[in-house]
mmCIF file of C-alpha atoms and ligand atoms in Angstrom:
data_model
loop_
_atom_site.group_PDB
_atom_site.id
_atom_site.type_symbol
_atom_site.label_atom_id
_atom_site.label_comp_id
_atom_site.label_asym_id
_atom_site.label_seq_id
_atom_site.Cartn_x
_atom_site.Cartn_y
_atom_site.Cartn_z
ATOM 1 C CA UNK Q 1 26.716 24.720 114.836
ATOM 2 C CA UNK Q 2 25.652 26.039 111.586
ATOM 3 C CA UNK Q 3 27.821 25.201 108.349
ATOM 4 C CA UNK Q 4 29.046 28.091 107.004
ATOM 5 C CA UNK Q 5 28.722 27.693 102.983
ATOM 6 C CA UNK Q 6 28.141 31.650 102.261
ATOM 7 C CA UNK Q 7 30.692 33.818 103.349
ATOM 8 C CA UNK Q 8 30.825 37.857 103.097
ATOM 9 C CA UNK Q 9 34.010 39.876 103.121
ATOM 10 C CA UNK Q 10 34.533 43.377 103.695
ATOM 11 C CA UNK Q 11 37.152 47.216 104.215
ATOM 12 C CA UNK Q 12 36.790 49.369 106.786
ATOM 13 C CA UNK Q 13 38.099 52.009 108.400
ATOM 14 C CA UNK Q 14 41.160 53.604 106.456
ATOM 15 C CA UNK Q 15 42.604 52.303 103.527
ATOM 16 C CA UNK Q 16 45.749 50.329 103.547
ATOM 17 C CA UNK Q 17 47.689 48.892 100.791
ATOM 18 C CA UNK Q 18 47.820 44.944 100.623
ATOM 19 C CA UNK Q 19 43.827 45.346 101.692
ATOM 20 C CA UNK Q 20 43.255 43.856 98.039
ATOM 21 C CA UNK Q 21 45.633 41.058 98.333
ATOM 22 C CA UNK Q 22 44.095 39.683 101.507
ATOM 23 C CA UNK Q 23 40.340 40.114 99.554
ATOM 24 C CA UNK Q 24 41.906 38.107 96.561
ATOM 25 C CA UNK Q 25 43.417 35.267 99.193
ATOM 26 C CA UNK Q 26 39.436 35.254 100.796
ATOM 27 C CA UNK Q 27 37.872 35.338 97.618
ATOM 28 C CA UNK Q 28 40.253 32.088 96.096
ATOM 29 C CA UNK Q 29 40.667 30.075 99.539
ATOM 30 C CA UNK Q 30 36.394 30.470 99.636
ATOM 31 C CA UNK Q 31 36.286 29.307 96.762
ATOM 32 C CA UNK Q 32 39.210 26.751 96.572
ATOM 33 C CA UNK Q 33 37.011 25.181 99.740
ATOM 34 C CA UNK Q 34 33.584 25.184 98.182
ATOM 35 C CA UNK Q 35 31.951 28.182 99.495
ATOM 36 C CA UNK Q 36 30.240 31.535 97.727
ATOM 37 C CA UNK Q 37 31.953 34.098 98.635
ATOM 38 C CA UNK Q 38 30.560 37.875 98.781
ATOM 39 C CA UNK Q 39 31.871 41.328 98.355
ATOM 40 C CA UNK Q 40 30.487 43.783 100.865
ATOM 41 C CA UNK Q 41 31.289 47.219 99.545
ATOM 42 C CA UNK Q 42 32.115 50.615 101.343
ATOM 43 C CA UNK Q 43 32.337 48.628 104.744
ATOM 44 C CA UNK Q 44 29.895 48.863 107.749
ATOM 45 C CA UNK Q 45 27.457 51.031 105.489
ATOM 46 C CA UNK Q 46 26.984 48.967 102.022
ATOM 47 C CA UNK Q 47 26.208 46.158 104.446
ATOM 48 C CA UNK Q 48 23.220 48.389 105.934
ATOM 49 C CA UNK Q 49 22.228 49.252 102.532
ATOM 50 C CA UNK Q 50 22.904 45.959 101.229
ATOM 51 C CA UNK Q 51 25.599 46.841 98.789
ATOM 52 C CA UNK Q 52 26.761 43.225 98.421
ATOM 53 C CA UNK Q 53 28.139 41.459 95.370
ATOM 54 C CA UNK Q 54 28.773 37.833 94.594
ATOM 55 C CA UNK Q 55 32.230 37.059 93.739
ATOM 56 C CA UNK Q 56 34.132 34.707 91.676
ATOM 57 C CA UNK Q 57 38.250 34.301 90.982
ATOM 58 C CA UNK Q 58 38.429 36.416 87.875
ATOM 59 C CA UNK Q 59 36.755 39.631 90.116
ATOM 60 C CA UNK Q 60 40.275 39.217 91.795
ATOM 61 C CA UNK Q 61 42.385 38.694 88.837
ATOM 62 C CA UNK Q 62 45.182 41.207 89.102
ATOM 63 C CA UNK Q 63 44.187 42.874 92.308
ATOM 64 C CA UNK Q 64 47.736 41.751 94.031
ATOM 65 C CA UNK Q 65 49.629 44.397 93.352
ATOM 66 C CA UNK Q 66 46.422 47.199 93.375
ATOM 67 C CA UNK Q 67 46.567 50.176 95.904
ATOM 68 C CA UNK Q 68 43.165 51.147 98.097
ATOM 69 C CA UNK Q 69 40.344 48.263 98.253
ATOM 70 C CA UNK Q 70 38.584 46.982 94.844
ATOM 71 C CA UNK Q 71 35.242 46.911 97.864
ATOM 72 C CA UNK Q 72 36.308 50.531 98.962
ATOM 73 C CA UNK Q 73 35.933 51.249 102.815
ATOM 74 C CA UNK Q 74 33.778 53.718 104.352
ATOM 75 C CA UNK Q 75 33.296 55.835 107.864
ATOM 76 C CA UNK Q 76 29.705 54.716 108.700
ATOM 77 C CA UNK Q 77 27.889 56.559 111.751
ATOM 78 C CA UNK Q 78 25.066 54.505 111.462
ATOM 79 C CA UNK Q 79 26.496 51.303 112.384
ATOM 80 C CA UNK Q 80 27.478 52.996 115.802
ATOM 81 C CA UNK Q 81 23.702 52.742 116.917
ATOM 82 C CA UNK Q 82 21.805 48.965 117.714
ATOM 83 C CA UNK Q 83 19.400 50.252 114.873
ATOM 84 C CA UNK Q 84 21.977 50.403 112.141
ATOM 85 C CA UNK Q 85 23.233 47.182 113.616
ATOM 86 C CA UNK Q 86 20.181 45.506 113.266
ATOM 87 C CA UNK Q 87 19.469 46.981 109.918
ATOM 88 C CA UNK Q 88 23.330 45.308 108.566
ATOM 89 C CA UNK Q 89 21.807 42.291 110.596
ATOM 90 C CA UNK Q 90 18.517 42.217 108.335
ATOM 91 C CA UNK Q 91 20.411 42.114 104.917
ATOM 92 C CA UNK Q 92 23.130 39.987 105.893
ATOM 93 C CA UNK Q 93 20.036 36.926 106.342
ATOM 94 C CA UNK Q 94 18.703 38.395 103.180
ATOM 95 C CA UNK Q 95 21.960 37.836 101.515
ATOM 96 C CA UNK Q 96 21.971 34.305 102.981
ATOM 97 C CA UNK Q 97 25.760 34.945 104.729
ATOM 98 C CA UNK Q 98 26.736 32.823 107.360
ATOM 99 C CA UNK Q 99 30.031 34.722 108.216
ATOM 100 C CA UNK Q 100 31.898 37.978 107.603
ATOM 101 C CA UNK Q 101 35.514 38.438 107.224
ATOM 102 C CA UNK Q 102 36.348 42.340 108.265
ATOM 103 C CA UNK Q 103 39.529 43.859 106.587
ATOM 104 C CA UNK Q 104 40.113 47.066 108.964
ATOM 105 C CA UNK Q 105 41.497 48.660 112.255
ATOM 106 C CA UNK Q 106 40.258 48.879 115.554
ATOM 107 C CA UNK Q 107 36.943 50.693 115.396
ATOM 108 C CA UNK Q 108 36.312 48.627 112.503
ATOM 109 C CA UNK Q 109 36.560 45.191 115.147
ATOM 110 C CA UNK Q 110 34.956 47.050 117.979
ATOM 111 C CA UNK Q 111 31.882 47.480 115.681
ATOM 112 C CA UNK Q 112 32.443 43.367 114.537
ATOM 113 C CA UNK Q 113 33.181 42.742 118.230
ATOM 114 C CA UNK Q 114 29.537 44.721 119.364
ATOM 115 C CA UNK Q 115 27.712 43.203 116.235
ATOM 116 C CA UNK Q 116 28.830 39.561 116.779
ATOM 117 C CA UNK Q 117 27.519 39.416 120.697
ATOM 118 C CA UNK Q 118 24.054 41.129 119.380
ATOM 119 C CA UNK Q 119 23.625 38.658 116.383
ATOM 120 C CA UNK Q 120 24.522 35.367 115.832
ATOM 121 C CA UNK Q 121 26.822 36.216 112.862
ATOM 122 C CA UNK Q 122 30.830 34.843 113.096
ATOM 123 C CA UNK Q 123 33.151 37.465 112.366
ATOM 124 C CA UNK Q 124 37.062 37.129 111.725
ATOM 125 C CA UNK Q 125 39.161 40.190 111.641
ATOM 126 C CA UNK Q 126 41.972 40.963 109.662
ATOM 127 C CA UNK Q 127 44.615 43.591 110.600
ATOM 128 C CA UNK Q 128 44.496 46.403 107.752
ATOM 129 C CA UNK Q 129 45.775 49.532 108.483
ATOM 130 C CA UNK Q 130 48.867 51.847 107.699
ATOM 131 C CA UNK Q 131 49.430 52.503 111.965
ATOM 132 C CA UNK Q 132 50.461 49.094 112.694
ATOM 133 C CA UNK Q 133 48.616 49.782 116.314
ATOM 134 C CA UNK Q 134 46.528 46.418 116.496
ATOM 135 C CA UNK Q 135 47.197 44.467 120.032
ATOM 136 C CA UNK Q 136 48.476 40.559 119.182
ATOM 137 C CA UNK Q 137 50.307 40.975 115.612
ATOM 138 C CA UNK Q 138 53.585 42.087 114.921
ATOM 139 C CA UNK Q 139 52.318 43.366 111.367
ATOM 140 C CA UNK Q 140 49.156 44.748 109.850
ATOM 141 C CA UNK Q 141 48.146 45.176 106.442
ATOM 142 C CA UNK Q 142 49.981 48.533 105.082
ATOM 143 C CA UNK Q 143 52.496 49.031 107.423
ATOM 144 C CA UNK Q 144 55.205 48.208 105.697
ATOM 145 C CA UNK Q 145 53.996 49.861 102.011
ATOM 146 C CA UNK Q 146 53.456 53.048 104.345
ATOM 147 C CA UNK Q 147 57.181 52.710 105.998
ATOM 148 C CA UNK Q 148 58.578 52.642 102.351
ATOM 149 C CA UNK Q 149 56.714 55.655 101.184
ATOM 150 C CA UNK Q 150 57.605 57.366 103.719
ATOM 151 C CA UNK Q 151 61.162 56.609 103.995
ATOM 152 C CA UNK Q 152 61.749 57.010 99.953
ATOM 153 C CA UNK Q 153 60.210 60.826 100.533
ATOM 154 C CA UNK Q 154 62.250 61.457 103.637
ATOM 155 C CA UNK Q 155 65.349 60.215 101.549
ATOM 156 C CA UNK Q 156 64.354 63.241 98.710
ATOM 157 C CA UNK Q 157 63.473 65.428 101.601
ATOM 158 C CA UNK Q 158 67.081 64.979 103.292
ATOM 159 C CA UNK Q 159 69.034 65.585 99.555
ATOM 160 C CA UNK Q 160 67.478 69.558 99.241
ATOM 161 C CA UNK Q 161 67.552 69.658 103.395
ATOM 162 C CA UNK Q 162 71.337 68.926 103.227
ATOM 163 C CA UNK Q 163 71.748 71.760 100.417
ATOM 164 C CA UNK Q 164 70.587 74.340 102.266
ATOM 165 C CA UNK Q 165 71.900 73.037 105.715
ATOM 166 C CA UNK Q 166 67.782 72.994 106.863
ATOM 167 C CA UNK Q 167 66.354 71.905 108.960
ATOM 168 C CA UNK Q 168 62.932 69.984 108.850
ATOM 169 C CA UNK Q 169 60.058 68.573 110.735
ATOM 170 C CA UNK Q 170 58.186 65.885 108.976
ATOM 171 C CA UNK Q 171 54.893 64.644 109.840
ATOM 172 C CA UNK Q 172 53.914 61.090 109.123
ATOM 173 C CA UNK Q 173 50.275 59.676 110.128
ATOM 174 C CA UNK Q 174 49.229 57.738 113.406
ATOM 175 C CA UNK Q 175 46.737 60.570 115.622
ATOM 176 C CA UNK Q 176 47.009 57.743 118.529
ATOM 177 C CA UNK Q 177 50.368 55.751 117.664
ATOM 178 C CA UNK Q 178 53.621 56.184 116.627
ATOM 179 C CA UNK Q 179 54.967 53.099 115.074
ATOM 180 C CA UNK Q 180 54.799 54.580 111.557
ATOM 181 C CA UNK Q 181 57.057 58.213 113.413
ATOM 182 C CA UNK Q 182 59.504 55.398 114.993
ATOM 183 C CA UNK Q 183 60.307 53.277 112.552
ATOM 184 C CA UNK Q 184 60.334 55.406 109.560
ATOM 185 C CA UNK Q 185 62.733 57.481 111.533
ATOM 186 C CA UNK Q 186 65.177 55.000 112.498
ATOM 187 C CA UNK Q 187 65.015 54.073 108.845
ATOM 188 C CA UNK Q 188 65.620 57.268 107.425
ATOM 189 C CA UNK Q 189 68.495 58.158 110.049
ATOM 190 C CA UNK Q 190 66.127 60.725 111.760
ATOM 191 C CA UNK Q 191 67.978 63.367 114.180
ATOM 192 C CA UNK Q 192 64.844 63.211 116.493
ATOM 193 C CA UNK Q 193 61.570 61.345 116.350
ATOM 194 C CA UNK Q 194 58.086 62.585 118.297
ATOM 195 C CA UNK Q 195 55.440 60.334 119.342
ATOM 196 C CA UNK Q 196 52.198 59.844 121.277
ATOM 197 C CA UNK Q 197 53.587 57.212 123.151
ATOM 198 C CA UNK Q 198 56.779 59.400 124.801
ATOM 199 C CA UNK Q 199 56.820 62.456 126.686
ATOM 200 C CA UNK Q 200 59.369 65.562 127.418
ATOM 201 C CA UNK Q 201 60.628 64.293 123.812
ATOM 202 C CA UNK Q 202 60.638 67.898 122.961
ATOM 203 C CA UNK Q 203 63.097 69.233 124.926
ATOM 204 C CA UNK Q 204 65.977 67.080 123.847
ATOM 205 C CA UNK Q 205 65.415 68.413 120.167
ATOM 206 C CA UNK Q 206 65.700 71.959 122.030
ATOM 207 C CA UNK Q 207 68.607 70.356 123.552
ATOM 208 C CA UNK Q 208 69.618 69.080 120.323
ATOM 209 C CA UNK Q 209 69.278 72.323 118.422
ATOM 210 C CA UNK Q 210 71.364 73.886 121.026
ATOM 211 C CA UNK Q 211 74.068 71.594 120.652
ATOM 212 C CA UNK Q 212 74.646 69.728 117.683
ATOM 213 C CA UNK Q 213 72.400 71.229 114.958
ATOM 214 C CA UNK Q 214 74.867 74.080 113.807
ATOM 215 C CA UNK Q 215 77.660 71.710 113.297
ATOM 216 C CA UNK Q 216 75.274 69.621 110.855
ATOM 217 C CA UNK Q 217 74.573 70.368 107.011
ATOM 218 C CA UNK Q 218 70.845 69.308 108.106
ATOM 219 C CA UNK Q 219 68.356 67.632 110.434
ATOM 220 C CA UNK Q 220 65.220 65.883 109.678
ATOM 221 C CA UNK Q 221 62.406 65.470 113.260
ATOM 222 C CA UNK Q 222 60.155 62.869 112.572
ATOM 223 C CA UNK Q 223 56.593 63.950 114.122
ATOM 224 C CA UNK Q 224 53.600 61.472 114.283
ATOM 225 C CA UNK Q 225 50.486 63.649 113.746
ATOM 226 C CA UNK Q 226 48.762 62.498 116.966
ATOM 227 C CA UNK Q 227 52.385 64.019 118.660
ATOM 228 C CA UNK Q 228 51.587 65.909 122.131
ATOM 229 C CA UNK Q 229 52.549 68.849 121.030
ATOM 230 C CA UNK Q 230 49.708 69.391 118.559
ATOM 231 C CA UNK Q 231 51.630 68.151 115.042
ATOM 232 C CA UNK Q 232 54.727 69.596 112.941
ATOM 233 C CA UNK Q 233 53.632 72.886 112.142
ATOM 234 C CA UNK Q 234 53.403 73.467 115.479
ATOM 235 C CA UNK Q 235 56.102 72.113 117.079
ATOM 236 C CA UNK Q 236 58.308 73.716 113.769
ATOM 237 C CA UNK Q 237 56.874 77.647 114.451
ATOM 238 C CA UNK Q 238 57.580 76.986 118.209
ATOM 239 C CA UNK Q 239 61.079 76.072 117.246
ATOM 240 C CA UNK Q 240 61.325 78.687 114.556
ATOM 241 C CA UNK Q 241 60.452 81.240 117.490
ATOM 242 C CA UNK Q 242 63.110 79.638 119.962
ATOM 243 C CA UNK Q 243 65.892 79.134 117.123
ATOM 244 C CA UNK Q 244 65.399 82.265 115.284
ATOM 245 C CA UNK Q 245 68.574 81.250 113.562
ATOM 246 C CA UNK Q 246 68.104 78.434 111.986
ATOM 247 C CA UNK Q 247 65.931 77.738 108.509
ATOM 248 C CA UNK Q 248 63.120 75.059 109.715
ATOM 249 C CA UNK Q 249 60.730 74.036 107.480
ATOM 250 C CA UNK Q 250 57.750 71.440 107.773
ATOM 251 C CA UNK Q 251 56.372 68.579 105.682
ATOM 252 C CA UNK Q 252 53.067 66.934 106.234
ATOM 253 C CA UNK Q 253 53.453 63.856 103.875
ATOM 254 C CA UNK Q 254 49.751 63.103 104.290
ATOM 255 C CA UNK Q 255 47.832 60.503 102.061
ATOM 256 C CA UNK Q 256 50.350 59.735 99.754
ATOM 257 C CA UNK Q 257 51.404 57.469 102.877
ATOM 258 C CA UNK Q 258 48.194 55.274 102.437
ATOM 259 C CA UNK Q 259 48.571 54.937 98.559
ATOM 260 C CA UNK Q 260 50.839 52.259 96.007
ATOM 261 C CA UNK Q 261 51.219 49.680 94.925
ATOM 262 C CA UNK Q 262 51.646 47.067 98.312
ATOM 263 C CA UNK Q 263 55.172 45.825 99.151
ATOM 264 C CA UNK Q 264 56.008 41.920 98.844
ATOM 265 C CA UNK Q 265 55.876 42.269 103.018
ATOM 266 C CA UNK Q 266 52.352 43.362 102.695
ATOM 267 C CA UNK Q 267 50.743 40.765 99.532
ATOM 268 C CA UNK Q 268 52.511 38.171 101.158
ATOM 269 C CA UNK Q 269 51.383 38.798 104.634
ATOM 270 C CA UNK Q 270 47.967 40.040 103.383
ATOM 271 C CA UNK Q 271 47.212 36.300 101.815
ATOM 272 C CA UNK Q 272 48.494 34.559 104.560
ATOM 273 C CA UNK Q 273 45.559 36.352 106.783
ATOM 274 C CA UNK Q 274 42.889 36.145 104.064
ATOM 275 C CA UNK Q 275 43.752 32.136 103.805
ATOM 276 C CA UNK Q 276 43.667 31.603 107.388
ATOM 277 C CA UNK Q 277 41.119 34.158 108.130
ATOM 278 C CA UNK Q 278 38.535 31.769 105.662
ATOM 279 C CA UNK Q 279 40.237 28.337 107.250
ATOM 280 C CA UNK Q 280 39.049 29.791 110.598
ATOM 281 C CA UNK Q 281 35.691 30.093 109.954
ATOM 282 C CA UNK Q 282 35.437 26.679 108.676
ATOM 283 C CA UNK Q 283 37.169 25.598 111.884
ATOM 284 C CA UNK Q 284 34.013 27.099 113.915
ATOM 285 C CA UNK Q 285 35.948 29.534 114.961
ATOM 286 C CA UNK Q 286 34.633 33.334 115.301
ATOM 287 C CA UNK Q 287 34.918 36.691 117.193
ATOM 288 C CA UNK Q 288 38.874 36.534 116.698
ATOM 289 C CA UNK Q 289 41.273 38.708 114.758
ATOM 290 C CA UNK Q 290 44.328 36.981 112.498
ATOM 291 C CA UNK Q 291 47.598 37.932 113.795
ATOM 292 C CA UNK Q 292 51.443 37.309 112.907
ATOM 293 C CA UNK Q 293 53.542 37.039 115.969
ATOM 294 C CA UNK Q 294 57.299 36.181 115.341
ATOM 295 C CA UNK Q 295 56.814 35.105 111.925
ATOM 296 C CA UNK Q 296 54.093 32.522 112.947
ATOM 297 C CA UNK Q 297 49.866 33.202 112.286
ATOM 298 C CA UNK Q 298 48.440 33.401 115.513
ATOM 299 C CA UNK Q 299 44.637 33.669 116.722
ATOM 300 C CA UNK Q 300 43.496 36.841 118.998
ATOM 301 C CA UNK Q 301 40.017 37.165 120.371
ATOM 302 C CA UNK Q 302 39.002 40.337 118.921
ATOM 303 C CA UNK Q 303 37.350 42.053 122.216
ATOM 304 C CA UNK Q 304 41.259 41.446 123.694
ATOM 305 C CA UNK Q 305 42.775 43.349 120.575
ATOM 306 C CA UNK Q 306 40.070 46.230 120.627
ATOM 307 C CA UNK Q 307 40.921 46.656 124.608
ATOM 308 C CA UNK Q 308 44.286 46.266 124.859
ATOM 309 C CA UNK Q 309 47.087 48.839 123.666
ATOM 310 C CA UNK Q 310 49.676 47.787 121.497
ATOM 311 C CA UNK Q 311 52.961 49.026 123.186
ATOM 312 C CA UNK Q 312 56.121 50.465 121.037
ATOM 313 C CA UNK Q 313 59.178 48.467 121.845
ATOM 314 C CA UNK Q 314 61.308 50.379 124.392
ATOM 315 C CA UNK Q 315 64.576 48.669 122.349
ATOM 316 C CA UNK Q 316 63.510 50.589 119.218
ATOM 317 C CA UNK Q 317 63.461 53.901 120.847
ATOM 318 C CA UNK Q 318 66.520 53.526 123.051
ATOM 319 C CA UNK Q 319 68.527 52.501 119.848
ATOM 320 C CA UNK Q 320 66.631 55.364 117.754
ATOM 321 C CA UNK Q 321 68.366 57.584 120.782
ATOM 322 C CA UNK Q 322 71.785 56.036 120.492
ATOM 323 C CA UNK Q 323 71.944 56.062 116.681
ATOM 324 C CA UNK Q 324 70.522 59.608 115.919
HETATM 325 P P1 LIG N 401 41.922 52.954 110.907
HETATM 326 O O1 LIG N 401 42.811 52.396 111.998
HETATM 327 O O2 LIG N 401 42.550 52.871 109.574
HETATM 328 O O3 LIG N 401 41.339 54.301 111.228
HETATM 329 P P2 LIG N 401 39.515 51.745 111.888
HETATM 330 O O4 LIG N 401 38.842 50.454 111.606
HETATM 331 O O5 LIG N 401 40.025 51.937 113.285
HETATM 332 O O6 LIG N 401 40.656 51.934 110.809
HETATM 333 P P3 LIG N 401 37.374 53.653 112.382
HETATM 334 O O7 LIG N 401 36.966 54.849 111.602
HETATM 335 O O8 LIG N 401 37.768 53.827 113.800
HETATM 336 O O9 LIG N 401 38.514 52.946 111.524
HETATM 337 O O10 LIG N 401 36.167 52.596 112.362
HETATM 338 C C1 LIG N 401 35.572 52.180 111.142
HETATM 339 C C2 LIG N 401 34.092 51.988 111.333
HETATM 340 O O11 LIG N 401 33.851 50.952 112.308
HETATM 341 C C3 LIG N 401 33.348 53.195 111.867
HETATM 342 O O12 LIG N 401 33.055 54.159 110.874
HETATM 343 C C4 LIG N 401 32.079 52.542 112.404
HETATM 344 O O13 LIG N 401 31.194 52.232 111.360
HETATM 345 C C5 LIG N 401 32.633 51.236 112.988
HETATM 346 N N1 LIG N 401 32.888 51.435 114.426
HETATM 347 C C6 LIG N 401 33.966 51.990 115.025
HETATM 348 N N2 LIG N 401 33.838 52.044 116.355
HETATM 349 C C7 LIG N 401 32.614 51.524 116.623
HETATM 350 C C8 LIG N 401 31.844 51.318 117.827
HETATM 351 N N3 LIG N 401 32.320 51.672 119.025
HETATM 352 N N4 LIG N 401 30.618 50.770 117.712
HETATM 353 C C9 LIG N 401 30.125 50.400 116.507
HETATM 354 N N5 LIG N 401 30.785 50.577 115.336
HETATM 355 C C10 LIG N 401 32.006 51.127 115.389
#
């Protein structure tokens, strides 16, 4: 087995807050253990084009506490096809890196997961992204920054919904999962809450607005965006149409979710997968994505986590029934 002395680290995929904090801990453990350590910038495509930058511990002074990625991230098409593969290949042996730590979701380790049996290059993956959605971790990177920003607007959203006895349907982010929908909504003391993952949903809020709704000041129906029924807007004009007396309105929080400063959840979980993820590699180890499972780092083979669908917790949604 090769030693591993250069090391590249990169974002992919969506931006999530905490994605610097788990950079910083790569950069500084990399370091801390003797190795040169390399930023690989906008993702899959600055490592086709070779957009790679050495890096030392000042380039991470007083990235903790920063919002989006210091490397930015990127969407890259070309790294779908063997050729851009082989082209990310080519400049990673020009670069002289051994191994590539991938900060991103799960397209981002499918393409690690493709790249790694084509090439002899180690990859670890870490878990960064707002949906939470990853098979094998409790947490990723975001999740809990994103819960807070959402639940602090759906607090302000509830004070002028109350006022005018409205009622509204708020869209949060996750097109395939609704961990972001569920738990924001239990948090905020939602009335209803739609997501991918459960169907019919709709017609207890009709059963809802039939029954309770008029004896309320206001409701608030969390929607995830990837909901069946094709997002807020639409679910609120279908409503609107059904319950021409009520006053429904519709927020799509959009981005704002994926900005901030990251919580003290998300730096502190964020180093604890950049340390390990760098410990890992040193250990041999590759193809695998960090995970926290019941408080505990764990180790998942990446191909398992890009195959397998993370579940939502039945508990959370029968108690999100009981208590709304
Ligand atoms: P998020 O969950 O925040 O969307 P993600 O990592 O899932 O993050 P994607 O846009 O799905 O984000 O993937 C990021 C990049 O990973 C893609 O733009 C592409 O370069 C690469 N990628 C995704 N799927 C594949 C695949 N099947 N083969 C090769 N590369 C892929």
């Amino acid at each position: 087995m090769k030693k591993i002395r250069k090391i590249g680290v990169l974002t992919s995929g969506g931006d999530a807050p905490g994605m610097n904090a788990a950079i910083r801990a790569v950069v500084r453990t990399g370091i801390h253990n003797g190795l040169e350590v390399y930023g690989i910038r906008r993702g899959y495509q600055g490592m086709i084009e070779g957009d790679i930058i050495r890096m030392d511990s000042d380039s991470v002074s007083g990235v903790i506490g920063l919002g989006g990625t210091i490397l930015q991230t990127a969407r890259c098409r070309e790294f779908f096809a063997y050729e851009g593969r082989k082209k990310a290949y080519e400049q990673l042996v020009r670069s002289g890196i051994d191994a590539v730590i991938i900060i991103g979701g799960d397209g981002s380790f499918t393409g690690a997961s493709i790249m790694s049996k084509e090439f002899q290059i180690p990859f670890v993956g870490i878990p960064g992204t707002i949906d939470n959605d990853l098979y094998g971790t409790d947490y990723t990177i975001g999740f809990d920054t994103a819960l807070n920003t959402v639940v602090q607007a759906v607090d302000k959203i509830h004070d002028t919904a109350a006022s005018h006895g409205r009622i509204f349907f708020v869209e949060v982010m996750g097109k395939e999962a609704g961990f972001v929908a569920l738990q924001s909504g239990i948090a905020c003391g939602a009335e209803g809450i739609l997501i991918p993952e459960q169907k019919g949903e709709l017609d207890k809020i009709r059963q809802y607005l039939t029954d309770r709704a008029k004896r309320k000041k206001s409701s608030i129906i969390m929607v995830a965006e990837g909901e069946d029924e094709g997002g807020a807007i639409a679910i609120a004009n279908k409503m609107k149409e059904e319950f021409p007396d009520f006053d429904i309105r519709t927020t799509i929080l959009g981005h704002v979710q994926r900005g901030g400063s990251p919580s003290a959840l998300d730096r502190i979980i964020a180093s604890r997968m950049g340390k390990d993820a760098v410990e890992a590699l040193m250990d041999d180890q590759k193809s695998i994505m960090i995970g926290v499972v019941n408080g505990r780092i764990v180790h998942v083979i990446l191909s398992k986590t890009v195959k397998l669908h993370k579940m939502v917790d039945p508990e959370l949604l029968e108690m999100a029934d009981i208590l709304s």
